Coordinates of C-alpha atoms in Angstrom, one line a residue:
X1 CA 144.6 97.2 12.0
X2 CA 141.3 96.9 13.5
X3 CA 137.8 96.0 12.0
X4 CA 136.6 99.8 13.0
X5 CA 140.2 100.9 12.0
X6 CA 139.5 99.6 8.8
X7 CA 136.5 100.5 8.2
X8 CA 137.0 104.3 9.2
X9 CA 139.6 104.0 6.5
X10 CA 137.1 102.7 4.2
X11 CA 134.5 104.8 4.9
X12 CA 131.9 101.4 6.3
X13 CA 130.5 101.2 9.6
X14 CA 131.3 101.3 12.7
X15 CA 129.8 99.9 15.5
X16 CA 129.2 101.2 19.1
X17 CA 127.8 99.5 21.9
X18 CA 126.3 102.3 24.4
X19 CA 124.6 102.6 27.3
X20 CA 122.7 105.7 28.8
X21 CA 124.2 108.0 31.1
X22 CA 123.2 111.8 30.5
X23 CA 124.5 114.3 30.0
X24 CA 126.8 112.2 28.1
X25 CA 125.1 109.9 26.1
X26 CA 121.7 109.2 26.2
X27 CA 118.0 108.7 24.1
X28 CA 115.2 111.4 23.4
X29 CA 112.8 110.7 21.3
X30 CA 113.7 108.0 19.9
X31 CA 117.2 110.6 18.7
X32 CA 120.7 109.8 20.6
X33 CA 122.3 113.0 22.1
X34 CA 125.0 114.0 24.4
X35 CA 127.6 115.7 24.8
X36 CA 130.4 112.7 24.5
X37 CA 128.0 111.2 21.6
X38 CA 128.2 115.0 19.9
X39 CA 132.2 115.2 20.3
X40 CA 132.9 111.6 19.5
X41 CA 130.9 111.8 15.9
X42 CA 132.0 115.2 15.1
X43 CA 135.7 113.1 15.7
X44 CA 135.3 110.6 13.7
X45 CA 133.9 112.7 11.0
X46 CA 137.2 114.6 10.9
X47 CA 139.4 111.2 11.4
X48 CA 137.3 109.2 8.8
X49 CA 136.7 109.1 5.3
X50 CA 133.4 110.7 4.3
X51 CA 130.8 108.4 4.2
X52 CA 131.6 106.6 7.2
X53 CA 128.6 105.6 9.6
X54 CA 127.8 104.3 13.1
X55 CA 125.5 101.5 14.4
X56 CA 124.5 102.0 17.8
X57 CA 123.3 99.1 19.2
X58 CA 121.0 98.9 22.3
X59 CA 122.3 99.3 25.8
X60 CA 124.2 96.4 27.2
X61 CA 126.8 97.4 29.8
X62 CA 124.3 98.5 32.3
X63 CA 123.7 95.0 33.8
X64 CA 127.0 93.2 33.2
X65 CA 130.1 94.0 34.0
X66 CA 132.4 95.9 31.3
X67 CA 135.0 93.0 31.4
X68 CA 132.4 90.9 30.1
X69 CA 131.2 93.5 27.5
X70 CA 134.5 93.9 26.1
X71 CA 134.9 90.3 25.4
X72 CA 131.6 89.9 24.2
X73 CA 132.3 93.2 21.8
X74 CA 135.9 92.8 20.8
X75 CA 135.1 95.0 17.2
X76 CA 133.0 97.4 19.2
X77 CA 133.7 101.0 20.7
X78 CA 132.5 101.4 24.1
X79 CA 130.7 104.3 25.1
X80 CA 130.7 106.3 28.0
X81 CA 133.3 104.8 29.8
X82 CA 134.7 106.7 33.2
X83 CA 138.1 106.7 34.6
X84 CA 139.9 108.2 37.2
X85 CA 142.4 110.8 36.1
X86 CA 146.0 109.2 35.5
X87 CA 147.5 106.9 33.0
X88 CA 144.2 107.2 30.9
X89 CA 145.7 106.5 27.5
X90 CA 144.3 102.4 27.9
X91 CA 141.3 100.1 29.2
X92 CA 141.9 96.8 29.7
X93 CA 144.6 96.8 27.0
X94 CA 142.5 98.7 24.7
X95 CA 142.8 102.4 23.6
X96 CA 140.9 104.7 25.8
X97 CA 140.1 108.3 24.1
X98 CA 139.1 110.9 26.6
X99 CA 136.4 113.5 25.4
X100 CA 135.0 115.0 28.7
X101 CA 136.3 115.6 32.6
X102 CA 134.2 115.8 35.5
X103 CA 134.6 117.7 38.0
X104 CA 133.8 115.7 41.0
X105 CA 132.0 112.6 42.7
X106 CA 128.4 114.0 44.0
X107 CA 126.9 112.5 47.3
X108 CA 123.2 112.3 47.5
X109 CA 121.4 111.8 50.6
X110 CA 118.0 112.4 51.6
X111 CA 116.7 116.0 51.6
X112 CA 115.8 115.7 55.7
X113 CA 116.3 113.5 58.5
X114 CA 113.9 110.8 58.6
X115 CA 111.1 111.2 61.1
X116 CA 112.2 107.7 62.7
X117 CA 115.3 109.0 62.7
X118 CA 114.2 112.1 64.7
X119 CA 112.4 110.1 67.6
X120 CA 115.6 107.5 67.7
X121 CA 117.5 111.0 68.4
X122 CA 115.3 112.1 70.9
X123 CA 115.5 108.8 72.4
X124 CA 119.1 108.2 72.3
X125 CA 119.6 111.3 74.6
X126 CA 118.0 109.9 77.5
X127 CA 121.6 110.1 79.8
X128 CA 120.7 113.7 79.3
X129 CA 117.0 113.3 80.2
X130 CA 117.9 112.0 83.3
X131 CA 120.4 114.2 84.7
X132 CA 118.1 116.7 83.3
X133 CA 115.4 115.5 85.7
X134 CA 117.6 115.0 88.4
X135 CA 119.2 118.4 88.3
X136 CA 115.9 119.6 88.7
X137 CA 114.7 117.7 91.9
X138 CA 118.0 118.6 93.8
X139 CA 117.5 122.6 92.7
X140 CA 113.5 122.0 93.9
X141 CA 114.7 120.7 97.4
X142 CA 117.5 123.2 97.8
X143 CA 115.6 126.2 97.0
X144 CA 112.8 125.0 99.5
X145 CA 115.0 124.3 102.3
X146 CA 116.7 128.0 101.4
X147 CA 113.2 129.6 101.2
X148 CA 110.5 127.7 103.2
X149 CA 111.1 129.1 106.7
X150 CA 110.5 132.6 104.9
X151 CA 108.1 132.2 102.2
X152 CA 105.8 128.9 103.4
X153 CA 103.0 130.6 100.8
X154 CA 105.5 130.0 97.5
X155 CA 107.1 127.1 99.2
X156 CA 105.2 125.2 101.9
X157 CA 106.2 123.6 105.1
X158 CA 104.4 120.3 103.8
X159 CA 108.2 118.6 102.4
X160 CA 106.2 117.2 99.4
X161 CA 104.5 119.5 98.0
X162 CA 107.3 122.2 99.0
X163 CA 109.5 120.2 97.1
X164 CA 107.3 119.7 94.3
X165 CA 106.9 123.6 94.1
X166 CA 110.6 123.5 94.4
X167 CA 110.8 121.4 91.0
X168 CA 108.0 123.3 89.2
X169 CA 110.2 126.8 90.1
X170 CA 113.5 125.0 88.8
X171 CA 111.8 123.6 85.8
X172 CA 110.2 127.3 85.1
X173 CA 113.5 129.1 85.2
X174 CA 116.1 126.5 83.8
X175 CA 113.7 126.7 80.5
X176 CA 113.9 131.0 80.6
X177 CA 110.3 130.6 80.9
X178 CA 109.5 132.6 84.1
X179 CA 105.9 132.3 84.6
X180 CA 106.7 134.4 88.2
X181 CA 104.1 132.2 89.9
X182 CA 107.0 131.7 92.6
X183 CA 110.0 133.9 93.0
X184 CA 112.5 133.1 95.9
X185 CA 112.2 136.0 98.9
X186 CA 115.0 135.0 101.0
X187 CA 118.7 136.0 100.2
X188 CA 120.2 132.7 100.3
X189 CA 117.5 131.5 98.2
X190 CA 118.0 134.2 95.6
X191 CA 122.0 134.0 95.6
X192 CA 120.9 129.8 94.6
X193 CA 118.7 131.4 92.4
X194 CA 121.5 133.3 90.1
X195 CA 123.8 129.7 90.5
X196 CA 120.6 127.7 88.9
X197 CA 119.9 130.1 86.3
X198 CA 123.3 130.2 84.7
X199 CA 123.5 126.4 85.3
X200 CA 120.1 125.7 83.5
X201 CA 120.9 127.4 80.7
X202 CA 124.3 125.2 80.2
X203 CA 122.0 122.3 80.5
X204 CA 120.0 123.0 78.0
X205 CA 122.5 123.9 75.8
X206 CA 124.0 120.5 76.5
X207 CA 120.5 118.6 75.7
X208 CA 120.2 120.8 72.5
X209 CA 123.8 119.8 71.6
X210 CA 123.3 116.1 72.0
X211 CA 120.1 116.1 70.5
X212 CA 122.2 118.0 67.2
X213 CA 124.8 115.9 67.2
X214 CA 122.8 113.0 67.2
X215 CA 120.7 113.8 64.0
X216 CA 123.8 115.2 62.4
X217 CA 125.0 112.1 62.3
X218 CA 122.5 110.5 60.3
X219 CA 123.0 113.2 57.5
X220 CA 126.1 112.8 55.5
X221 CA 126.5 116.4 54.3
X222 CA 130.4 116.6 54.1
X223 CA 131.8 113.3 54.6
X224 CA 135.5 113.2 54.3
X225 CA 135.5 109.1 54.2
X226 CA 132.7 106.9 53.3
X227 CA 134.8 104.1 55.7
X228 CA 132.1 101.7 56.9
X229 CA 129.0 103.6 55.2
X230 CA 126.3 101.7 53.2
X231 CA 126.7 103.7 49.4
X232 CA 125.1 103.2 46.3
X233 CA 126.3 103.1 43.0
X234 CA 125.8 102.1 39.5
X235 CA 127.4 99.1 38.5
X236 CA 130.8 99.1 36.2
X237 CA 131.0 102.9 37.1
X238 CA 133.9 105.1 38.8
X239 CA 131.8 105.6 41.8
X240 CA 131.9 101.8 42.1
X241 CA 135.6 101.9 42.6
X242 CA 135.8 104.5 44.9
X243 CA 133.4 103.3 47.3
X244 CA 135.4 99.9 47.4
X245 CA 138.6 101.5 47.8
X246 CA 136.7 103.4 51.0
X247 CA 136.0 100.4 52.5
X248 CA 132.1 101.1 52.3
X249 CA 129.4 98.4 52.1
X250 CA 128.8 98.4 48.2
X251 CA 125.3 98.2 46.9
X252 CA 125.9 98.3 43.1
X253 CA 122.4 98.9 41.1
X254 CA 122.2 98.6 37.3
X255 CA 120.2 102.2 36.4
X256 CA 120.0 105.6 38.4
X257 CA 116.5 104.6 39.2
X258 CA 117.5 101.8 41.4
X259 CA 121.0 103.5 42.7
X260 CA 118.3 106.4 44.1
X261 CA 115.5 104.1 45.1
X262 CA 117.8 102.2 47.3
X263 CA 118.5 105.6 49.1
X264 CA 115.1 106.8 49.4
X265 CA 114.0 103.3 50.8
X266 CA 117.0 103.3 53.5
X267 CA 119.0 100.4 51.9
X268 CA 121.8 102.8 51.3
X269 CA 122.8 105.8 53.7
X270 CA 123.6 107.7 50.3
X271 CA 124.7 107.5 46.6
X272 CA 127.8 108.1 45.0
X273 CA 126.7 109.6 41.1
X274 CA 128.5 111.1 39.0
X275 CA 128.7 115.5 39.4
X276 CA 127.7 116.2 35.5
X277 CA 126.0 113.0 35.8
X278 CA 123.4 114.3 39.0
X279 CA 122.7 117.8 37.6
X280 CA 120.7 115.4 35.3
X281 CA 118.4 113.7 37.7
X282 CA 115.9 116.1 39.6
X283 CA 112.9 114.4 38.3
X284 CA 114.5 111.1 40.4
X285 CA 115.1 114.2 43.4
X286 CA 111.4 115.2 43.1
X287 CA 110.5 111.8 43.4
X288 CA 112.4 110.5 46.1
X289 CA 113.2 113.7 48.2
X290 CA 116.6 113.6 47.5
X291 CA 119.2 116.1 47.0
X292 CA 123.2 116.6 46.7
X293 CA 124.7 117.0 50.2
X294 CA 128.6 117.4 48.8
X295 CA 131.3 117.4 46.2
X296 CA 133.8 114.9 46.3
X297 CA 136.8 116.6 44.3
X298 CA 137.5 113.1 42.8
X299 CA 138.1 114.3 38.8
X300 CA 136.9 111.9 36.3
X301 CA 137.4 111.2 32.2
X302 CA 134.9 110.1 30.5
X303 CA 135.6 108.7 27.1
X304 CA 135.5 106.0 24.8
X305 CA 137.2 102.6 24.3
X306 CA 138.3 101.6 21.0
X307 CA 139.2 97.6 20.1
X308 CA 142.8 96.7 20.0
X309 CA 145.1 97.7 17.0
X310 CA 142.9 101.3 16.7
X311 CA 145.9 103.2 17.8
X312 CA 146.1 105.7 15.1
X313 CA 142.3 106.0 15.0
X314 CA 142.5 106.8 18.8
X315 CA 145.6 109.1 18.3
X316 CA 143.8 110.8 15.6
X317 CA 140.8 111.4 17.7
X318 CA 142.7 112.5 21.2
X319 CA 144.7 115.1 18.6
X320 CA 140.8 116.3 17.3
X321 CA 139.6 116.8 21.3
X322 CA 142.8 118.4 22.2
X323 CA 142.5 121.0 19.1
X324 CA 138.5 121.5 19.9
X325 CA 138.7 121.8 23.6
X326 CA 137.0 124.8 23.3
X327 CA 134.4 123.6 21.5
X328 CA 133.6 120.6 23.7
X329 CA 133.2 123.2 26.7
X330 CA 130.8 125.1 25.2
X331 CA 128.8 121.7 24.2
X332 CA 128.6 120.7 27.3
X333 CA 127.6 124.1 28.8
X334 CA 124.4 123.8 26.1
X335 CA 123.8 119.9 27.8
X336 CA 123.9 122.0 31.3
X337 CA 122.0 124.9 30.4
X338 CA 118.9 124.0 32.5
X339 CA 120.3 121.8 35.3
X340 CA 118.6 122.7 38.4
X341 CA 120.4 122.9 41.8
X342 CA 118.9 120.1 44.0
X343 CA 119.2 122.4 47.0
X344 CA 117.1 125.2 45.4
X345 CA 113.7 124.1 46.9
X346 CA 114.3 123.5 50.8
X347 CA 112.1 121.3 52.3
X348 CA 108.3 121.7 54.0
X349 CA 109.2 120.0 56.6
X350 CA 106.6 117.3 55.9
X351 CA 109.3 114.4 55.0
X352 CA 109.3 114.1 59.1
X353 CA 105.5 112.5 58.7
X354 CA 106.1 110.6 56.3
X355 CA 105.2 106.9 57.0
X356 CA 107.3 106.9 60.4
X357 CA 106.2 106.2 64.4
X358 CA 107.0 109.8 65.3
X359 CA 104.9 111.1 61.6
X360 CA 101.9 108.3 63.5
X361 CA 102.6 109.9 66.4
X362 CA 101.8 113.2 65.7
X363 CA 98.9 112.4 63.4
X364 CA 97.4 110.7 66.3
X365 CA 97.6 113.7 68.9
X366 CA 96.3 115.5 66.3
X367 CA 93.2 113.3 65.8
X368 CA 92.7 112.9 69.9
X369 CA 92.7 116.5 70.1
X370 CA 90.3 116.7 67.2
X371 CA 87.9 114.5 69.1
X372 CA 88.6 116.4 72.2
X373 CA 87.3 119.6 70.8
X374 CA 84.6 118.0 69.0
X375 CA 82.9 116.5 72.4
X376 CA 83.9 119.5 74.5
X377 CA 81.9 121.8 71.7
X378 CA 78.9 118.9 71.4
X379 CA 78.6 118.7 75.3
X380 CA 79.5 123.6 76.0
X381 CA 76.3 123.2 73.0
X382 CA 73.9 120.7 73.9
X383 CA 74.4 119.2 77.0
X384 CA 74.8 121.9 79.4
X385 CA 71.7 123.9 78.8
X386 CA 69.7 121.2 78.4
X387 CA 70.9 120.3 82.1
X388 CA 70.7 124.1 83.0
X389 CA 67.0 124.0 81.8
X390 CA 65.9 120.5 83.7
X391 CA 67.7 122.2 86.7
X392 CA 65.8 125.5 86.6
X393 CA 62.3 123.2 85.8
X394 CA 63.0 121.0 88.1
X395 CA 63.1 124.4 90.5
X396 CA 60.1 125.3 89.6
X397 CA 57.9 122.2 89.6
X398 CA 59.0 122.5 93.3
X399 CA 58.1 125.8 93.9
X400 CA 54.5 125.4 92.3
X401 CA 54.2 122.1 94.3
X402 CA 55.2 124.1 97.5
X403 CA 52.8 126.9 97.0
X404 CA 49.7 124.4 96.2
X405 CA 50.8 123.0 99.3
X406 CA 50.4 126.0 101.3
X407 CA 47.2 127.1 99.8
X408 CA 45.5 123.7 100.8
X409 CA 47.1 124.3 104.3
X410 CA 45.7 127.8 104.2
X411 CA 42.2 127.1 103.3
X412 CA 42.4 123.7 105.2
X413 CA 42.4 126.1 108.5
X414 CA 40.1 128.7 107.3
X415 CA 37.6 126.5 106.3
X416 CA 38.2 124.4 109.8
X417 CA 37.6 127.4 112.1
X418 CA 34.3 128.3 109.4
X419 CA 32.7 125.2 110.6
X420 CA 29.9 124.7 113.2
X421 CA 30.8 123.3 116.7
X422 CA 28.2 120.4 115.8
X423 CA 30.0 119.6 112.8
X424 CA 33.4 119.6 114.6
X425 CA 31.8 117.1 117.1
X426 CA 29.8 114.7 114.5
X427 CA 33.4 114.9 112.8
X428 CA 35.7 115.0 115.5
X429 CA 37.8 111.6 113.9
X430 CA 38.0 113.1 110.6
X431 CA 38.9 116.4 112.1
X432 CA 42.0 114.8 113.5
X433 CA 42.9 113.4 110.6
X434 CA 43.2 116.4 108.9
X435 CA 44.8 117.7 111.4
X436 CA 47.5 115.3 111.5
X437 CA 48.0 115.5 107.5
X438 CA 48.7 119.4 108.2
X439 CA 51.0 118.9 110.8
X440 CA 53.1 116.6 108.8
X441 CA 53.4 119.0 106.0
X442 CA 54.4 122.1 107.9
X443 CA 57.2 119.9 109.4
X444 CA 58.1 118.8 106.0
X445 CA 58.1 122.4 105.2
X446 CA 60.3 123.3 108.1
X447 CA 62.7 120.9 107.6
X448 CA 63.2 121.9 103.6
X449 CA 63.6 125.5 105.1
X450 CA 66.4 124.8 107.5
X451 CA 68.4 122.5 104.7
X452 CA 68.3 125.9 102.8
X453 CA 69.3 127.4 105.6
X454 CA 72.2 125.1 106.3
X455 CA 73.5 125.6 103.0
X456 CA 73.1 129.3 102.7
X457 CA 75.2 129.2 106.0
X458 CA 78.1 126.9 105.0
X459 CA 78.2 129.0 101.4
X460 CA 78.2 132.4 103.9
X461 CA 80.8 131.0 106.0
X462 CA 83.0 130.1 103.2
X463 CA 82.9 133.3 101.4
X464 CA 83.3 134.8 104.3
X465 CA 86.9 132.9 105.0
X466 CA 87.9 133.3 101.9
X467 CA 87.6 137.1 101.8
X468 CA 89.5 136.9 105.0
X469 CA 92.6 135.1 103.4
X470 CA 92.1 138.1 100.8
X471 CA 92.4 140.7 103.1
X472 CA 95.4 139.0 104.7
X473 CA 97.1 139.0 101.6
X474 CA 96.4 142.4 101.0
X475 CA 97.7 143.6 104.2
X476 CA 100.8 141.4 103.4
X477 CA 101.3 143.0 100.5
X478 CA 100.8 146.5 101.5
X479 CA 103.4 146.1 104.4
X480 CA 105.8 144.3 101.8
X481 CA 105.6 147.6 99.8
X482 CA 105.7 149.9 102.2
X483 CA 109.2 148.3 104.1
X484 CA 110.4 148.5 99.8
X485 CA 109.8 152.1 100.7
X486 CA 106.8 153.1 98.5
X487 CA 104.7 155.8 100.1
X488 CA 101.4 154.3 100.9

């Protein structure tokens, strides 16, 4: 007979070691609770003599490893302890007493792909980018070799920029964009057309599909293996086992905290947590963006583990759980009564900024276009009509120059031919002079008036061509429509 064997039978105290792990077992303030902790005492109550206590002591197990507590703690029962379903009746050669199943392993993963990860996706699809590009420079040539004897106004003769009108056309209908800037006339070209259109629209389904597939396989929704994957888990748990026996790169953590911050930080692709366990921790998904992709239908017990020689004690308590199954159900569904689902609140979208090149990416196109508008504003505001108003002063300062200069001229002769012949021959030198000065402003008055002239005539002459190629077009159009058969 064990020490807690005896002392059950005694009615003295027994001693628990514990560590936290809600719903099962776990602190609030400064009260124990949980659902194992509720069915356990309510157990040993009924296996006991009255009077017996328990001495929890602090928790232990979470950073060492339960070999090592169970040889530290040989008079002790251990509590919560998980195993797989199976031969469940012993741990370690010591009685195991189950008191609650789980359903399932739970995989959390990050609420949304990474915005890092987004770019890398983008990136990674370059083979696609290319023959993207180069499906579009072959359609541009063909459709302007196919059009370009027919329709040199769409598609010019000039091979560069017909081809590059050729791209721009491609790129406009493979997207089911369709601006109708340039539509094919000729029939071949058109019969190319329908090929190109179907053909675009498989390309970009491809693109889309690579793109997809690419991000999808950063987000472990309903992974069938864990083979190869970086998983956290807590240490001395059932999720620690099972990610070894996947083959997965293990990183153990001693609390949920760290098991979830090694997710959110991208140590770990995901975490492997208990299912009753994880219907526990949204705070720690608030926190750190997390939520539960999947179910793994891997059933656990959970349970306590009694020192050696407690077999009837143990006995005694498996025959109390089995009579109050019942009973433990509808304890637990009072522990579950307000778990959240993690996947109840999508996401903003915003985790894709989050401290990532494509987030600093964005947040700088933002900012360049924010100083963009502010400049263009500043210079629509200030700039302009203070340069429309030196322009039109400027104007004017000329124009009052230009009519003082004529008045002088003006009066200049009328007071020349007012004067006495003896006062044009005592003054005959400054006469000339005068006379000169005149000269030399009417020619710079005639030159300014045939610059104006020059450029009234080239603006003329331009408006006047371009109203020609508009009249053209018309009559293009008019006898387009009229060979469709519209009555004119």
């Amino acid at each position: 007979m064990s020490a807690v064997e005896r002392a059950c039978v005694d009615g003295a105290k027994i001693h628990v070691s514990w560590t936290t792990n809600a719903p099962y077992i776990y602190e609030q303030n400064n009260a124990k609770r949980g659902v194992l902790l509720d069915i356990f005492q309510k157990g040993i109550q009924s296996c006991c003599k009255p009077g017996v206590t328990i001495s929890f002591s602090s928790p232990e197990m979470e950073r060492t490893m339960i070999e090592d507590v169970l040889l530290a703690k040989p008079d002790s029962i251990l509590l919560p302890v998980g195993r797989n379903l199976g031969k469940i009746k012993t741990f370690y050669g010591r009685p195991f007493v189950v008191f609650v199943k789980s359903p399932g392993i739970a995989i959390v993963t990050g609420k949304t792909v990474s915005g890092a990860d987004l770019l890398t996706a983008i990136v990674n699809s370059w083979p696609i980018l290319v023959f993207i590009v180069t499906s579009l420079s072959l359609s541009g040539f063909v459709v302007w070799l196919l059009d370009h004897g027919s329709n040199t106004e769409e598609f010019p003769d000039f091979f560069p920029l017909g081809v590059f009108e050729g791209f721009w056309w491609a790129a406009v209908t493979m997207t089911t964009v369709g601006y109708g800037d340039k539509v094919p006339r000729s029939v071949p070209s058109r019969l190319f057309a329908v090929v190109w259109i179907n053909a675009g629209l498989v390309i970009i389904a491809m693109f889309m599909g690579i793109v997809t597939s690419s991000l999808s396989s950063n987000m472990i929704g309903n992974a069938s293996h864990l083979y190869g994957m970086v998983v956290s888990v807590k240490n001395t748990s059932v999720q620690y086992q099972y990610a070894v026996f996947q083959s997965s790169f293990v990183r153990a953590k001693a609390t949920f905290e760290e098991v979830y911050s090694s997710v959110a930080s991208g140590e770990s692709q995901l975490a492997l947590v208990d299912f009753l366990s994880s219907t526990q921790h949204d705070s720690y998904y608030s926190q750190h963006k997390l939520t539960v992709a999947s179910v793994l239908e891997q059933s656990v017990a959970y349970g306590a583990v009694l020192p050696q020689h407690s077999n009837n004690l143990a006995q005694c308590l498996r025959d109390y759980q089995q009579r109050h199954s019942d009973e433990g159900l509808f304890l637990l569904d009072s522990y579950l009564s307000h778990a959240k689902d993690p996947n109840s609140e999508a996401t903003d979208g915003t985790d894709y900024f989050d401290g990532s090149i494509f987030g600093y990416s964005v947040y700088a196109m933002a900012g360049l276009f924010l100083v963009i508008l502010a400049v263009g504003l500043y210079w629509q505001k200030y700039h302009l009509p203070r340069r429309g108003e030196w322009r039109e002063s400027k104007a004017g300062r000329d124009a009052e120059l230009q009519d003082v200069e004529i008045e002088l001229s003006t009066s200049g002769a009328k007071q020349q031919s007012e004067l006495p012949s003896d006062t044009h021959t005592l003054s005959g030198k400054t006469s000339g002079l005068s006379t000169e000065r005149l000269m030399a402003q009417q020619s710079a008055e005639l030159l300014r008036v045939m610059d104006e002239f020059q450029s009234y005539r080239q603006s003329w002459e331009k408006s006047f061509r371009l109203l020609q190629e508009r009249h053209r077009r018309e009559q293009r159009e008019l006898f387009r429509l009229d060979n469709m058969g519209y009555d004119m």
